[in-house]
Tab-separated table of C-alpha atoms and ligand atoms in Angstrom:
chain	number	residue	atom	x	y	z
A	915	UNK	CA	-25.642	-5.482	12.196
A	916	UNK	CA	-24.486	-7.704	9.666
A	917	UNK	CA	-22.664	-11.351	10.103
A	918	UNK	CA	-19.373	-9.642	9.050
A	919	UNK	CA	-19.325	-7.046	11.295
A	920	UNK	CA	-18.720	-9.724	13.742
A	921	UNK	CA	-15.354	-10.962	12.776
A	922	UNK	CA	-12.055	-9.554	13.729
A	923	UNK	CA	-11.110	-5.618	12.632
A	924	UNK	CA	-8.598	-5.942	10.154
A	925	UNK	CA	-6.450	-2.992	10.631
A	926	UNK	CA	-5.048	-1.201	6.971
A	927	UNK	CA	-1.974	-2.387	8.140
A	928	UNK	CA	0.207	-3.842	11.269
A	929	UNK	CA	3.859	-4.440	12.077
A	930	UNK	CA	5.559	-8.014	12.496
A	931	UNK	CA	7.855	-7.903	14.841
A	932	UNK	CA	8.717	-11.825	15.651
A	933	UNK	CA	10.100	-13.288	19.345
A	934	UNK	CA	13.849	-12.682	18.152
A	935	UNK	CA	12.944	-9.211	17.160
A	936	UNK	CA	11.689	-8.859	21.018
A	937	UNK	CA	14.582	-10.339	22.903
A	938	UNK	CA	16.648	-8.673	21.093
A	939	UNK	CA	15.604	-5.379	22.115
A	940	UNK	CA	15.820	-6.518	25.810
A	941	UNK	CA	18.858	-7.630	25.288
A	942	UNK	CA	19.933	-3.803	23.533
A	943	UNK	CA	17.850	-2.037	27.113
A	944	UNK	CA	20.293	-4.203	29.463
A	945	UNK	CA	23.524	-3.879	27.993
A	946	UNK	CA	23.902	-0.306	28.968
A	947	UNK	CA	24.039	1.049	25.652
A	948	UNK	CA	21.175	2.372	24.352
A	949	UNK	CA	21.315	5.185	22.005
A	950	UNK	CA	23.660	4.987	18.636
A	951	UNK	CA	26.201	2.329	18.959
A	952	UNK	CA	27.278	-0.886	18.252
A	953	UNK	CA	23.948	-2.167	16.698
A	954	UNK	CA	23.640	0.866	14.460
A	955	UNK	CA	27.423	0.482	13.303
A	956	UNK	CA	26.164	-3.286	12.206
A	957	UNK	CA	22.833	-2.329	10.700
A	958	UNK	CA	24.307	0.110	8.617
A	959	UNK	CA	27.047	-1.898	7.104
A	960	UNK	CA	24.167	-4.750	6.727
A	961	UNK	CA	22.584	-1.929	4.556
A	962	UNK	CA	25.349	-1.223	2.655
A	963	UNK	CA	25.665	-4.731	1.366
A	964	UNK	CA	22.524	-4.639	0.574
A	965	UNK	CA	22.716	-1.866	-1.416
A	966	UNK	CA	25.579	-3.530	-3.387
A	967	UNK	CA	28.361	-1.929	-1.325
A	968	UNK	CA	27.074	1.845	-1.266
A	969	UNK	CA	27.320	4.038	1.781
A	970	UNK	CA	24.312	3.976	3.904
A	971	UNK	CA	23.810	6.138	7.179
A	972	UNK	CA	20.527	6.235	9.198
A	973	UNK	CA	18.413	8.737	10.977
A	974	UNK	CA	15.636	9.119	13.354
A	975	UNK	CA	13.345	9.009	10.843
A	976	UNK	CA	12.482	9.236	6.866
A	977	UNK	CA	11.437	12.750	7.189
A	978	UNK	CA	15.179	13.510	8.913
A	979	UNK	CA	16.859	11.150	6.289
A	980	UNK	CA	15.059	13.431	3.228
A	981	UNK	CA	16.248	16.715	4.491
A	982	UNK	CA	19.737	15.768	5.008
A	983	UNK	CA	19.908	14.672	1.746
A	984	UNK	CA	18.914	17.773	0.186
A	985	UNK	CA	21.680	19.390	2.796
A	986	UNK	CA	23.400	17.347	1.266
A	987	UNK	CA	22.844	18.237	-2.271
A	988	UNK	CA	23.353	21.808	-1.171
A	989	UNK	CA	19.940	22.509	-1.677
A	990	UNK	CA	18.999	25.634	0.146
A	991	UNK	CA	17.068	28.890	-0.381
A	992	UNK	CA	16.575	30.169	-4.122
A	993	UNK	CA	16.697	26.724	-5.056
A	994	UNK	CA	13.879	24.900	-6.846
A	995	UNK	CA	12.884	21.030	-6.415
A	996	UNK	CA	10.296	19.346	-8.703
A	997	UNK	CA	8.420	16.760	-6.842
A	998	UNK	CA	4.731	15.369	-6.866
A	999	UNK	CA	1.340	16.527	-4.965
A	1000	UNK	CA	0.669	13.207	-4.216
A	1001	UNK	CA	2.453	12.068	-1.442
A	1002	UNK	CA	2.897	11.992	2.219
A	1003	UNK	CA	3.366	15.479	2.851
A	1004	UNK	CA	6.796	14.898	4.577
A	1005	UNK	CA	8.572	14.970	0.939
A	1006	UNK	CA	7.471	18.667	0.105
A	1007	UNK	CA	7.899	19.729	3.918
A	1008	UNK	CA	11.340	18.962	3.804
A	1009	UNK	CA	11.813	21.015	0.689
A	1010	UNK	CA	10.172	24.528	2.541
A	1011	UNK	CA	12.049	23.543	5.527
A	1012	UNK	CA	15.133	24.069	3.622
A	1013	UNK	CA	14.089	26.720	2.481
A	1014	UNK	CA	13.839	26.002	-1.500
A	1015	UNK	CA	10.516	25.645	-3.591
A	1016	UNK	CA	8.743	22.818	-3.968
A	1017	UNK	CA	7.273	23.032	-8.000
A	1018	UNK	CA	4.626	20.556	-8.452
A	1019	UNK	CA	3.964	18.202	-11.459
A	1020	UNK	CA	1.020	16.074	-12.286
A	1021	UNK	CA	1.120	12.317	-11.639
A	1022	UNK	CA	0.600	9.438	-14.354
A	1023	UNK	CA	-3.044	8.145	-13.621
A	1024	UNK	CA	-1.876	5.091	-14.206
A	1025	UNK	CA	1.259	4.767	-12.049
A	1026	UNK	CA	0.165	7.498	-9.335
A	1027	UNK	CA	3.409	8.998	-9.605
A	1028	UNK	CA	4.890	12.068	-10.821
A	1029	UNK	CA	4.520	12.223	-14.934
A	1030	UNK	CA	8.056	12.171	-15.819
A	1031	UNK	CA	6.853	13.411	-19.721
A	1032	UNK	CA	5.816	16.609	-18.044
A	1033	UNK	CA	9.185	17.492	-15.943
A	1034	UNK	CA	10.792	19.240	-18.788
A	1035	UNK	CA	7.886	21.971	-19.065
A	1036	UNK	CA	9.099	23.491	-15.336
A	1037	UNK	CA	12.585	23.278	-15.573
A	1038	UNK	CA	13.910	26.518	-14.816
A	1039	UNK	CA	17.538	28.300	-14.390
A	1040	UNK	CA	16.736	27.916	-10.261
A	1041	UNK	CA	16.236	24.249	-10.654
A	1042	UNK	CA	18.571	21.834	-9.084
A	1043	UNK	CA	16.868	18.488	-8.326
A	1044	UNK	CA	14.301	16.769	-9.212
A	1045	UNK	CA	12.457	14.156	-6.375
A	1046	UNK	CA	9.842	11.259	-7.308
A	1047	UNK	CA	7.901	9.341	-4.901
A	1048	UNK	CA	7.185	5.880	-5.268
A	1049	UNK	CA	3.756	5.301	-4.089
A	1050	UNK	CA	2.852	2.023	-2.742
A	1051	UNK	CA	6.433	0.951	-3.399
A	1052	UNK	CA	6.114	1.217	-7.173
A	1053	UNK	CA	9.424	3.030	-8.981
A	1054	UNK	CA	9.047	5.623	-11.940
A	1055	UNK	CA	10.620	4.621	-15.280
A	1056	UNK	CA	14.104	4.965	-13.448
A	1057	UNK	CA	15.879	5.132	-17.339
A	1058	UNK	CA	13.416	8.090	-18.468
A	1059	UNK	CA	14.141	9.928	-14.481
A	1060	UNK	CA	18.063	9.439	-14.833
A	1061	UNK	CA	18.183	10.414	-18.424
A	1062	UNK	CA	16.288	13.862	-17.777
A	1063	UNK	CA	18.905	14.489	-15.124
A	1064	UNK	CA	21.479	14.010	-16.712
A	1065	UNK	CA	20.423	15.775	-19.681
A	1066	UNK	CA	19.361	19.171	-17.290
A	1067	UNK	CA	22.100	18.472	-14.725
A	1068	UNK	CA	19.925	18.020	-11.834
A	1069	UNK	CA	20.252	15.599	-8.393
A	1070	UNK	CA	17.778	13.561	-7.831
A	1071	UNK	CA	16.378	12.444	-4.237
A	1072	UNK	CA	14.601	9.680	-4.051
A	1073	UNK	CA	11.795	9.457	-1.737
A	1074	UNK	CA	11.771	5.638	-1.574
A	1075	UNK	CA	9.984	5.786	1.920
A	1076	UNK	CA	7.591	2.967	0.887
A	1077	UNK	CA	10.091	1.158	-1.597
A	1078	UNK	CA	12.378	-1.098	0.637
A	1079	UNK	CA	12.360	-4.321	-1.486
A	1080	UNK	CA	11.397	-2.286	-4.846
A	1081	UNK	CA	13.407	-3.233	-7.736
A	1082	UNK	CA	14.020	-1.628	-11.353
A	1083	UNK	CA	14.923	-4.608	-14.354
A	1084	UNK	CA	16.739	-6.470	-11.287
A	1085	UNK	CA	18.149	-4.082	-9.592
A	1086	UNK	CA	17.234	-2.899	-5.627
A	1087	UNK	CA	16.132	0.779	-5.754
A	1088	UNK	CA	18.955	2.530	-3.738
A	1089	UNK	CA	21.613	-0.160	-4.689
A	1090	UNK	CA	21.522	2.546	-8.121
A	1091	UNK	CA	20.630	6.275	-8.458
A	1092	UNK	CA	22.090	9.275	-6.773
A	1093	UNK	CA	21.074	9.918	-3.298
A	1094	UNK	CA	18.108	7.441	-2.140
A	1095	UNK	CA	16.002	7.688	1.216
A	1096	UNK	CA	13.920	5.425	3.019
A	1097	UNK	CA	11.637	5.068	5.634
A	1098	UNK	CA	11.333	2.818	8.363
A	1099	UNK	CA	8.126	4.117	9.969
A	1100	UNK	CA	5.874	1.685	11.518
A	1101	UNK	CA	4.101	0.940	8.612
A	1102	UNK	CA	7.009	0.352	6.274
A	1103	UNK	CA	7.858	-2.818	4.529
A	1104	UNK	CA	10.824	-2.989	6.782
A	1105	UNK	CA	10.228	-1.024	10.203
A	1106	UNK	CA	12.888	0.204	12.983
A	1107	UNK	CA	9.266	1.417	14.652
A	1108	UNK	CA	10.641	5.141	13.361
A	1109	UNK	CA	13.789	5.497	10.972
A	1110	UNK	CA	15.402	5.946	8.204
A	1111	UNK	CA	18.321	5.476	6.120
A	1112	UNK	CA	19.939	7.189	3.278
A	1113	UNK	CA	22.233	5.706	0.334
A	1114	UNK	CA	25.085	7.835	-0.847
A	1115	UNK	CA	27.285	8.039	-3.337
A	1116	UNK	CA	30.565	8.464	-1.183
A	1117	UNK	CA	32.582	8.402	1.944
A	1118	UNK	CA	32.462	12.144	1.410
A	1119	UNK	CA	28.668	12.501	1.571
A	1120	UNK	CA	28.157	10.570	4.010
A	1121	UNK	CA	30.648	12.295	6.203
A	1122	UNK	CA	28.768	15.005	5.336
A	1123	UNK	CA	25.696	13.451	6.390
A	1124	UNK	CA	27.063	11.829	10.136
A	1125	UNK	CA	27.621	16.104	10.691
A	1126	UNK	CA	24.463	16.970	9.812
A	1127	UNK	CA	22.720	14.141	11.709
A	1128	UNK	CA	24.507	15.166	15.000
A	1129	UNK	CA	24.878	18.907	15.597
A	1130	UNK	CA	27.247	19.341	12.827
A	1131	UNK	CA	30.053	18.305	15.241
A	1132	UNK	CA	33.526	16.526	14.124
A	1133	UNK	CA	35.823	14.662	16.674
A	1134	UNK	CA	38.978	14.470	16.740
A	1135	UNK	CA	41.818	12.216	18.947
A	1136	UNK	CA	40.669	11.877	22.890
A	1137	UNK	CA	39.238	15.557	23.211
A	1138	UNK	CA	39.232	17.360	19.778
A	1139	UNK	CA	35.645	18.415	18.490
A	1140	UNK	CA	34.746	21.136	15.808
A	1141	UNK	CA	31.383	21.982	14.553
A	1142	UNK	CA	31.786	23.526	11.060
A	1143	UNK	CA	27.809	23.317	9.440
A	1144	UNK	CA	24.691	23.475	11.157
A	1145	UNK	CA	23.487	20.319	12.369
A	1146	UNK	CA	20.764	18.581	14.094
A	1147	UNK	CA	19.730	15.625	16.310
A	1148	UNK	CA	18.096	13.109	14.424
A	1149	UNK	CA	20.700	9.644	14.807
A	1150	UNK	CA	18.885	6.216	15.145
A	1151	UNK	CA	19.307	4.381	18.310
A	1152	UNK	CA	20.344	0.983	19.063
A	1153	UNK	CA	16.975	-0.058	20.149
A	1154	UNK	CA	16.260	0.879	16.368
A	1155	UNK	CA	18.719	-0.677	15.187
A	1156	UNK	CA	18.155	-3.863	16.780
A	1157	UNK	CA	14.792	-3.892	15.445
A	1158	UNK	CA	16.102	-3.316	11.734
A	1159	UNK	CA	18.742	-5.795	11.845
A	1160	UNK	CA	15.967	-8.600	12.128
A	1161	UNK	CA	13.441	-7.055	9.647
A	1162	UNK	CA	16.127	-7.305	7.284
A	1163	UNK	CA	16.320	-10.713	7.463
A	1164	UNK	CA	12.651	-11.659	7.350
A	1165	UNK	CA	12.478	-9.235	4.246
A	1166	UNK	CA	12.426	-12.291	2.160
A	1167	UNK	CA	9.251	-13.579	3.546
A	1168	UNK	CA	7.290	-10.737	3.947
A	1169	UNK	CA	7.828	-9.809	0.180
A	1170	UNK	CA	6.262	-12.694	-0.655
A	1171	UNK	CA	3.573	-12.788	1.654
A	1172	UNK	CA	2.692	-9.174	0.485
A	1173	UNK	CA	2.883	-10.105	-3.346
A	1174	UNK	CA	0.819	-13.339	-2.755
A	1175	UNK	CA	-1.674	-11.186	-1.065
A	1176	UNK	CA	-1.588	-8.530	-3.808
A	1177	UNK	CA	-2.275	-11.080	-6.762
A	1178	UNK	CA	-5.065	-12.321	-4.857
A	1179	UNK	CA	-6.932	-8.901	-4.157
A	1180	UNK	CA	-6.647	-8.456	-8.340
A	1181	UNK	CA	-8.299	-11.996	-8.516
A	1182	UNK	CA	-10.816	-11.674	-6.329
A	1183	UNK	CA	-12.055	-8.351	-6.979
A	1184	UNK	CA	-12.412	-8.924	-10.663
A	1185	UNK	CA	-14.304	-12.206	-9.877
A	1186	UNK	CA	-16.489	-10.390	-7.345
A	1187	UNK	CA	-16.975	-7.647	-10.161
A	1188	UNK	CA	-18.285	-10.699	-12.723
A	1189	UNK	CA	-20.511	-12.575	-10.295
A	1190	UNK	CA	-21.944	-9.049	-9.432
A	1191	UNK	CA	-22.351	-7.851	-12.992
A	1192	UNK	CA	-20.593	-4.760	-12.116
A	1193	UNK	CA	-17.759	-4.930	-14.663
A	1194	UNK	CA	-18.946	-1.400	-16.198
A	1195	UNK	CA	-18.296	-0.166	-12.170
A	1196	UNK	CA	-15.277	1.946	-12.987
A	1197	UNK	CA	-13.300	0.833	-9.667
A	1198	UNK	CA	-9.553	1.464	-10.387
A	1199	UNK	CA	-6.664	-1.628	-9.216
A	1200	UNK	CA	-3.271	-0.638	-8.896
A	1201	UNK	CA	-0.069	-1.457	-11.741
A	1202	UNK	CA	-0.518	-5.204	-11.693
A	1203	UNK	CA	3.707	-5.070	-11.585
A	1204	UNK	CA	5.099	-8.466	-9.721
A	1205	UNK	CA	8.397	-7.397	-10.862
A	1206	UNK	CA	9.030	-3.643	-9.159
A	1207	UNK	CA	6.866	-3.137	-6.652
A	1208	UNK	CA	7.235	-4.122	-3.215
A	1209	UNK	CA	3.487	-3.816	-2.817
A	1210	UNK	CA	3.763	-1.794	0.053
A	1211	UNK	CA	0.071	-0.735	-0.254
A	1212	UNK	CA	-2.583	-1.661	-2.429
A	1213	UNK	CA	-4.632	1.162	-3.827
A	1214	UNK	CA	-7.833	1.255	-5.620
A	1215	UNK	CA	-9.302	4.415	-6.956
A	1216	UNK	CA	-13.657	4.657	-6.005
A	1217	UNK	CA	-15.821	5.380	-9.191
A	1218	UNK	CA	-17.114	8.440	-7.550
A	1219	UNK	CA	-18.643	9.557	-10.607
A	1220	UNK	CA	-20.944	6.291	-10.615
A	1221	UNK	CA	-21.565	6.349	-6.475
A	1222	UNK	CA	-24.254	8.778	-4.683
A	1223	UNK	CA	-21.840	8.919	-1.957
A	1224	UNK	CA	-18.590	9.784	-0.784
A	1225	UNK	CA	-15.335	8.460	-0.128
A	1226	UNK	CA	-15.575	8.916	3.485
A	1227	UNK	CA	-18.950	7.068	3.665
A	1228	UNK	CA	-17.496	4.120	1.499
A	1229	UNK	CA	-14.816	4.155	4.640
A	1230	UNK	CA	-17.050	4.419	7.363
A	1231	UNK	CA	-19.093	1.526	5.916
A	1232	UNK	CA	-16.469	-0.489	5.915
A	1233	UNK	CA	-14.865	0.065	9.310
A	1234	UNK	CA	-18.913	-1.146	10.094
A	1235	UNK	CA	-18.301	-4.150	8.728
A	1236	UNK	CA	-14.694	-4.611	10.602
A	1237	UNK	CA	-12.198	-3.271	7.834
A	1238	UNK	CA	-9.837	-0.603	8.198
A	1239	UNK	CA	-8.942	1.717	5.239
A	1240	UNK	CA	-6.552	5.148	4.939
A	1241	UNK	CA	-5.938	7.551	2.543
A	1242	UNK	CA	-2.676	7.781	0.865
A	1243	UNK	CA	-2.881	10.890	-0.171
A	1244	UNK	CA	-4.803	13.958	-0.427
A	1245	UNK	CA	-3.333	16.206	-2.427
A	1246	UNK	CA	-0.682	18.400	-0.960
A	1247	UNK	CA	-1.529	21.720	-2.754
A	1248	UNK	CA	-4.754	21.847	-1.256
A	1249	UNK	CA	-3.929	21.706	2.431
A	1250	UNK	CA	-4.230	25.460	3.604
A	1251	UNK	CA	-0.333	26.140	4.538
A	1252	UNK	CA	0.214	25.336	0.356
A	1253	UNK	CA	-2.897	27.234	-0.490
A	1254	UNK	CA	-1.562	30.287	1.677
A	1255	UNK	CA	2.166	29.601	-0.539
A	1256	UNK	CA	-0.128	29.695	-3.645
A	1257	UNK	CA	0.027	26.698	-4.757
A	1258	UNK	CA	-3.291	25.090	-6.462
A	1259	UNK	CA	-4.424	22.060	-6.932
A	1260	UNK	CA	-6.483	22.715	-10.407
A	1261	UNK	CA	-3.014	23.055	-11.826
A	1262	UNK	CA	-2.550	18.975	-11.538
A	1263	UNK	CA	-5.574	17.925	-12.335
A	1264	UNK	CA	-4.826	14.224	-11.896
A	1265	UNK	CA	-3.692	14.476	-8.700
A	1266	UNK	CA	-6.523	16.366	-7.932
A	1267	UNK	CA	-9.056	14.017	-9.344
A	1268	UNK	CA	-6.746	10.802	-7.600
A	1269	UNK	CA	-6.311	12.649	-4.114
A	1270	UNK	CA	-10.057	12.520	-3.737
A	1271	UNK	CA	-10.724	8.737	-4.952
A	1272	UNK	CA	-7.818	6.998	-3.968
A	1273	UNK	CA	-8.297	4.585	-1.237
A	1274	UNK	CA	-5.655	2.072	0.789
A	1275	UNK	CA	-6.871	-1.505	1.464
A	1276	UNK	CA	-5.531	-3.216	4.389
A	1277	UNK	CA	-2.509	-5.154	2.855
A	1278	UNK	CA	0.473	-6.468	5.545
A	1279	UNK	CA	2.327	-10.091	5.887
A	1280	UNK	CA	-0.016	-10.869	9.094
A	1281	UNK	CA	-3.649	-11.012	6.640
A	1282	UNK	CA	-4.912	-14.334	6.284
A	1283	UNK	CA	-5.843	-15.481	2.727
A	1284	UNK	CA	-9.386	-15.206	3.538
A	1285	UNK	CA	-9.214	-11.279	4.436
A	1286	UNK	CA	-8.794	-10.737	1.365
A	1287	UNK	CA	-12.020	-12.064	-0.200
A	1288	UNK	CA	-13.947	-10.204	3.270
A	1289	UNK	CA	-12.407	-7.111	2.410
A	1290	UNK	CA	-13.319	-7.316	-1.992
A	1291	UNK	CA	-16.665	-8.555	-1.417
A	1292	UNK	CA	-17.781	-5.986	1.521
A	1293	UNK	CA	-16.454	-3.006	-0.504
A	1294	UNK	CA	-18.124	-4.519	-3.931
A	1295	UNK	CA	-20.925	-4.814	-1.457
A	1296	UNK	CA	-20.818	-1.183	-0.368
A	1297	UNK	CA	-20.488	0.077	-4.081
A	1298	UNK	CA	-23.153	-1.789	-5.428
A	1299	UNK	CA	-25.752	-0.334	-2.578
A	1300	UNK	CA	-25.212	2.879	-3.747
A	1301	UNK	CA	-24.739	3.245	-7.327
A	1302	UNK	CA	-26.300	6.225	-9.026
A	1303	UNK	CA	-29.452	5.175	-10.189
B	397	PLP	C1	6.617	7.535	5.398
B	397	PLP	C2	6.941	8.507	4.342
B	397	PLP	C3	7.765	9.602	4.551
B	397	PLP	C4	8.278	10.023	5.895
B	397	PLP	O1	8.860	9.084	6.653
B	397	PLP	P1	8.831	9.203	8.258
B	397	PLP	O2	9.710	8.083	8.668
B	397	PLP	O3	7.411	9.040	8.672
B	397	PLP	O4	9.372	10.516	8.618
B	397	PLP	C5	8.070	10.412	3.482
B	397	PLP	N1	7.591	10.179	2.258
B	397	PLP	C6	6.779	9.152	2.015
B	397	PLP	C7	6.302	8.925	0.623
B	397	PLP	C8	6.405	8.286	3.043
B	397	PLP	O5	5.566	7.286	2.785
């Protein structure tokens, strides 16, 4: 056993949910209303502003919130939606569980998300929307993705699950764009524990969208209720709420905490890489982009190539030494339900190559500076013990 191994496990990443956050669930459990109320009426229209003033309804979860958008959209069986293999596999679930196609481009090695220069190619009659990803909390070239919609007439659905707090030249992604979801899953910038919200364009939508949250059902005066579409049960509850109502406002702070963080993991990895003479090692950071990203993970790609071992052992050798690590993602095409749809994963081959290498360091507002240079030095460590001779 080594000294490291015993200090504190440092998760991948944790929740903060203050005192406030606490008692103000209590208080939510003993006023007698629990499920969707008051609290989600006020978190919503704390959304709304902001998202500059644009509609914003929540859900039970991201997963919920992206497939009543694309009910939204009208997107529904025959229809085709180009998205990326390289994501949670929630984004391209939702599209089958419409019942449209999911059509798969390759991702930008650099930027890990989908290569909007290669969208064109699969554009077909049958198309109707396209939906990007923003992994780790990083936005596409939002110009370049509204352009090509316009120019092909598609939607587009933003999965911004992991980009609460992102920004393009200024602006908050989802205070622009067409329809924009988020997640607010546990491990979310901003976390309800599970949630989601959605930012529409209109009263109209989201009408639209209240109906398909909740069985599809209308009310009307004292006793009057219709249900016209097919709906389902996936509102957020007050206890939710609650919880989202004080993430919002310690947003601030923990997008700082998270960048400061970040900026130190690219200084102390290439320092590590210098005093270990490994700067040929061909370890991969992330976008170094203090500007966009929310750095909602930070992602380094292993130089499998130039290791005798695999990404799991790199992993397991690390949770030895007290560090968690995840994998965000494999790539979708090649888990067997996709494989059995036809789908393969030789036909992105930088997804493929990035699904296998890509590894999530522990990054949340609770690290202490000093994690950071544990966590750099113990995986330089790891790398360095079992380079290819
Ligand atoms: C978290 C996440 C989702 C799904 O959100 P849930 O709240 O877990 O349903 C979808 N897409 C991406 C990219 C995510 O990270």
């Amino acid at each position: 056993m080594t000294k490291e191994s015993a200090l504190p496990f440092i998760p991948f990443t944790r929740p903060s949910f203050d005192q406030a956050t606490i008692d103000a669930v209590a208080e939510v459990l003993r006023s007698g209303w629990v499920t969707s109320g008051p609290k989600l009426a006020e978190f919503e229209t704390a959304l709304s502003e902001y998202f500059g003033g644009r509609p914003v309804r929540c859900f039970a979860n991201g997963t919920a919130t992206m497939k009543i958008a694309l009910q939204v959209a009208g997107i529904g069986p025959g229809d085709e939606v180009i998205t990326t293999p390289i994501s949670w596999v929630a984004t391209s679930n939702v599209i089958l569980s419409v019942g449209a196609t999911p059509v798969f481009v390759d991702i930008d090695p650099i930027t890990r998300n989908i290569d909007l220069n290669k969208v064109a190619n699969v554009i077909t009659p049958k198309t109707r929307a396209i939906m990007p990803v923003y992994l780790a909390g990083l936005p596409v070239n939002m110009d370049h993705l509204y352009a090509l919609a316009k120019e092909h007439g598609l939607r587009v659905i933003e999965d911004a699950a992991q980009a609460f707090g992102s920004q393009w030249h200024g602006q908050k992604i989802g205070s622009i764009g067409d329809l924009v979801s988020f997640s607010f899953q546990a491990n979310k910038n901003l976390s309800t524990v599970e949630g989601g919200c959605l930012v529409l364009n209109n009263l109209e939508e989201a009408k639209l969208a209240e109906k398909f949250r909740l069985q599809g059902l209308t009310r009307q005066g004292m006793d009057g209720m219709d249900v016209e579409v097919l709906g389902g049960k996936d509102n957020l509850t007050d206890v939710n709420a609650v919880i989202g109502l004080h993430q919002l406002k310690q947003l601030p702070a923990f997008q700082a905490r998270r960048s400061a963080l970040a900026k130190q993991y690219f200084d102390v990895i290439r320092n590590e890489l210098k005093a270990a003479n490994l700067e040929h090692l061909k370890l991969e950071l992330p976008v170094e982009d203090f500007t966009h990203s929310n750095w909602h993970m930070f992602q380094v790609l292993l130089p499998l190539d130039q290791l005798n071992i695999d990404r799991a052992q790199v992993m397991t050798e690390l949770k030895d030494l007290g560090i968690g690590t995840g994998v965000h993602y494999p790539i979708i095409t090649g888990f067997t339900l996709y494989q059995k749809l036809g789908y393969q994963t030789s036909s992105t081959p930088n997804a493929q190559r990035i699904g296998q290498s890509i590894l999530t360091l522990p990054l949340f507002p609770g690290m202490a500076d000093e994690d950071i240079g544990r966590i750099a030095r113990s995986l330089i460590g790891i790398l360095k013990n079992h380079l290819k001779k």
